Short mmCIF file of C-alpha atoms in Angstrom, two decimals:
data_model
loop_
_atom_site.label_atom_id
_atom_site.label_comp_id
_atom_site.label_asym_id
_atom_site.label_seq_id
_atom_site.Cartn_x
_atom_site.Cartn_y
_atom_site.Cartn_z
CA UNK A 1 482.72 -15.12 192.89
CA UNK A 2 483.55 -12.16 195.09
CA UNK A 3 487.59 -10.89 196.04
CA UNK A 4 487.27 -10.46 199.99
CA UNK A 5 490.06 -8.23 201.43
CA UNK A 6 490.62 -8.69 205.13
CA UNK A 7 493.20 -7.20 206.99
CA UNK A 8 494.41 -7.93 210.32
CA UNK A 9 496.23 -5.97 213.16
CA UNK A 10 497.51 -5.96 216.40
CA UNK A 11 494.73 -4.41 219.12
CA UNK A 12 495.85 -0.77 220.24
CA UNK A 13 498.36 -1.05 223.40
CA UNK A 14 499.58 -5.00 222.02
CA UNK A 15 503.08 -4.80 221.67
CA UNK A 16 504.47 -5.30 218.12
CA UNK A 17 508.14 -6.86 218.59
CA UNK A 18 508.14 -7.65 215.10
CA UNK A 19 507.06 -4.20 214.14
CA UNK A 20 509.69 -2.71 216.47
CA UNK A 21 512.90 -4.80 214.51
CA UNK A 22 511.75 -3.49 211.68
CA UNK A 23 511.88 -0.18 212.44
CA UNK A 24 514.54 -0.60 214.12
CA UNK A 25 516.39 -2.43 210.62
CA UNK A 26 514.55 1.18 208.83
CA UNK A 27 516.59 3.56 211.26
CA UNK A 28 519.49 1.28 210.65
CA UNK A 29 519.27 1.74 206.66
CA UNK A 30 519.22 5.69 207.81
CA UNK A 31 515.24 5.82 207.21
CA UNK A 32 514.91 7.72 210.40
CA UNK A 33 512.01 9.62 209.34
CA UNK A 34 510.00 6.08 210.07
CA UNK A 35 508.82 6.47 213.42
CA UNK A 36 506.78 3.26 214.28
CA UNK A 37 505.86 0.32 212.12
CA UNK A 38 502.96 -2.12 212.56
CA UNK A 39 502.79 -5.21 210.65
CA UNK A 40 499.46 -7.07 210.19
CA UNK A 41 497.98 -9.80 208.15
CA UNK A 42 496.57 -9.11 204.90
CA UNK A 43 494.33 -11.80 203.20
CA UNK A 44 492.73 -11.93 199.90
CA UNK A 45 489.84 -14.49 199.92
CA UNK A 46 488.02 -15.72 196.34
CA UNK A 47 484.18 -16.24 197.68
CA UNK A 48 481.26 -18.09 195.92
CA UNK A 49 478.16 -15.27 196.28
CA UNK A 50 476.12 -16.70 199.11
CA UNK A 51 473.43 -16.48 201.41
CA UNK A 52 474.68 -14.02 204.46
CA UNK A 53 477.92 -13.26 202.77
CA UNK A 54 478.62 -10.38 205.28
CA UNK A 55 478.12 -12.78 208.39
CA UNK A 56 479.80 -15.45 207.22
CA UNK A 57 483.15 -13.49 206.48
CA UNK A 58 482.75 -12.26 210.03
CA UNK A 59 482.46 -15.58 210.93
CA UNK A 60 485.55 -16.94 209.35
CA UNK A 61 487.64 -13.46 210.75
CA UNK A 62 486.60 -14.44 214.25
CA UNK A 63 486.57 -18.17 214.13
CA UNK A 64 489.87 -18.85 211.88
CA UNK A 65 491.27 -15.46 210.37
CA UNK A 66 491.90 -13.45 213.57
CA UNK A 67 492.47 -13.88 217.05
CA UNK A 68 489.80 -11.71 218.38
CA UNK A 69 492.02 -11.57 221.94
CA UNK A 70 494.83 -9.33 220.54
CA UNK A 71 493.82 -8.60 216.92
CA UNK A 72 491.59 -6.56 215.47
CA UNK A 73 489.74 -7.02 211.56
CA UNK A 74 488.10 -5.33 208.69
CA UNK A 75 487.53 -6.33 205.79
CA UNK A 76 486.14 -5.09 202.22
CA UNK A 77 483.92 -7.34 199.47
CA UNK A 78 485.79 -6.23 196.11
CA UNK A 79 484.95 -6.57 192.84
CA UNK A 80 483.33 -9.99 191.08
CA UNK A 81 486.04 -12.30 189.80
CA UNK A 82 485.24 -15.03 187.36
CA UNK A 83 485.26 -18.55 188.60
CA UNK B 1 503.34 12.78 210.03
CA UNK B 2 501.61 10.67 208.23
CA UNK B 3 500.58 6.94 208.18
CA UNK B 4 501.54 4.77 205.34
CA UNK B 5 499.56 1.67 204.35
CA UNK B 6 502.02 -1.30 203.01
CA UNK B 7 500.45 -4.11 201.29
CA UNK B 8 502.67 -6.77 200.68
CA UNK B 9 501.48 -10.01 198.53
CA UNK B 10 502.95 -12.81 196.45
CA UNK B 11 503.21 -12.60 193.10
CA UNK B 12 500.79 -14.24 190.64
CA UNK B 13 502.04 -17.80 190.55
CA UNK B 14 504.23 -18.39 193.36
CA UNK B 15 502.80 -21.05 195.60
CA UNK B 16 501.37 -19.99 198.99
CA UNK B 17 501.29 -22.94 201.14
CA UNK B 18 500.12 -20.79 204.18
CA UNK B 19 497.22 -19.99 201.85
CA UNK B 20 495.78 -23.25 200.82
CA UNK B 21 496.56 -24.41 204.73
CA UNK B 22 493.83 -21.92 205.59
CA UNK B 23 491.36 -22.28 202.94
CA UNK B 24 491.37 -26.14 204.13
CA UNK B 25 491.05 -25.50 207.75
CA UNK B 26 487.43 -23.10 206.33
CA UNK B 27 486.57 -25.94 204.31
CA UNK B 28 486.64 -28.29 206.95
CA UNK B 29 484.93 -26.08 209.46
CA UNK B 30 482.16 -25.88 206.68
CA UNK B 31 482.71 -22.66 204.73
CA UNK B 32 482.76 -24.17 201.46
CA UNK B 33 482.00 -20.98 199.75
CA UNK B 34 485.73 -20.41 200.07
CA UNK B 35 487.61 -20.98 196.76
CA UNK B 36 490.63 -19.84 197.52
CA UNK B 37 492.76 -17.54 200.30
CA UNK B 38 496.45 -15.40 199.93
CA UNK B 39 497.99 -14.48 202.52
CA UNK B 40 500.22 -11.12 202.25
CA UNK B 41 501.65 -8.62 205.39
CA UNK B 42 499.76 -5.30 205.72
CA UNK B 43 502.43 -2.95 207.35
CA UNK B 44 501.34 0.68 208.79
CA UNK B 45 504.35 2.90 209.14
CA UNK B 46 504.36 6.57 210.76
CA UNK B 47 506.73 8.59 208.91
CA UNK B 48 508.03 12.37 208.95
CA UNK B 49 506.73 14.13 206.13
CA UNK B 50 509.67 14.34 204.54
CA UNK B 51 511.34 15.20 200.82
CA UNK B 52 510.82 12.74 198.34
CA UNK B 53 508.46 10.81 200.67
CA UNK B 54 507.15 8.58 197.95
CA UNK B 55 511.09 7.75 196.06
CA UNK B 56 512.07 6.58 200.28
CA UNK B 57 508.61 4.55 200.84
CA UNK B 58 508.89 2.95 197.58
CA UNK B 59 513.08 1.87 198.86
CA UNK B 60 512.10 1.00 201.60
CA UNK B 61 509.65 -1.46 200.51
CA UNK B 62 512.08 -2.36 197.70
CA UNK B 63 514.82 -3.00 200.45
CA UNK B 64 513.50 -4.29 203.35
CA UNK B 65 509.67 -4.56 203.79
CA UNK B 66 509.16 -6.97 200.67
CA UNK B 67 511.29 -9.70 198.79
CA UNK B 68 510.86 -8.41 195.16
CA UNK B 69 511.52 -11.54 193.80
CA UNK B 70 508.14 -13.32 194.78
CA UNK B 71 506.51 -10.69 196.55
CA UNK B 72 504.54 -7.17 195.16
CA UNK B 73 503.75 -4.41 197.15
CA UNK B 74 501.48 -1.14 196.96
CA UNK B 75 501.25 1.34 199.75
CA UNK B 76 498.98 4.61 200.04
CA UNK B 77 499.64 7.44 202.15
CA UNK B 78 497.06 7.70 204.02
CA UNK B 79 496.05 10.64 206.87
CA UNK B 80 498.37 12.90 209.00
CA UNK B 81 498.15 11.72 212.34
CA UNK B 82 499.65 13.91 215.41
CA UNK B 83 503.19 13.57 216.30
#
């Protein structure tokens, strides 16, 4: 059993409304040293080992995870967890 | 400037319905492999370098980016990026 880490963001040039009301809550709270803030999706996925690991998380990122029109994805195979 | 990385995840134990919502939808679409899936917020912020960078990070994740009381976060600073 493999930890998968995906993470998932908005594409370059998508706006981020959510993003923007936080910063703009940050500046608020006098953090005005915060100059933009993105927010994403971060999954952590427990994996049997398998046959084409690699191509079947890609699978699931496109298919399910991510939507490949606006967001982007990488992800990282961490260490072995027990079952 | 740099860009921060926020992770943002529930703690151990609290239920994530969003989670188990997605791991179904794999399993039906035939990714068995799939034993379980978290789902956190991944947050990149562009902040001045400023004093006590870390100490106003760590607040702001304390105060606004994360509910301590079921979530955890870790952040990393990652590379200067142009202003």
């Amino acid at each position: 059993m493999f930890k998968v880490h995906v993470y998932v963001t908005l594409k370059e040039g998508v706006l981020d409304p959510q993003g923007s009301a936080v910063a703009d809550s940050l500046h608020a709270m006098n953090y005005t040293e915060v100059n933009s803030v993105r927010i994403g999706k971060y999954l952590e996925l427990e994996v049997e080992n398998t046959d084409n690991l690699e191509k079947r998380i890609e699978e699931m990122c496109e298919k399910l995870l991510s939507n490949p029109v606006i967001e982007d994805y990488t992800y990282t195979i961490g260490e072995a967890v027990s079952s």
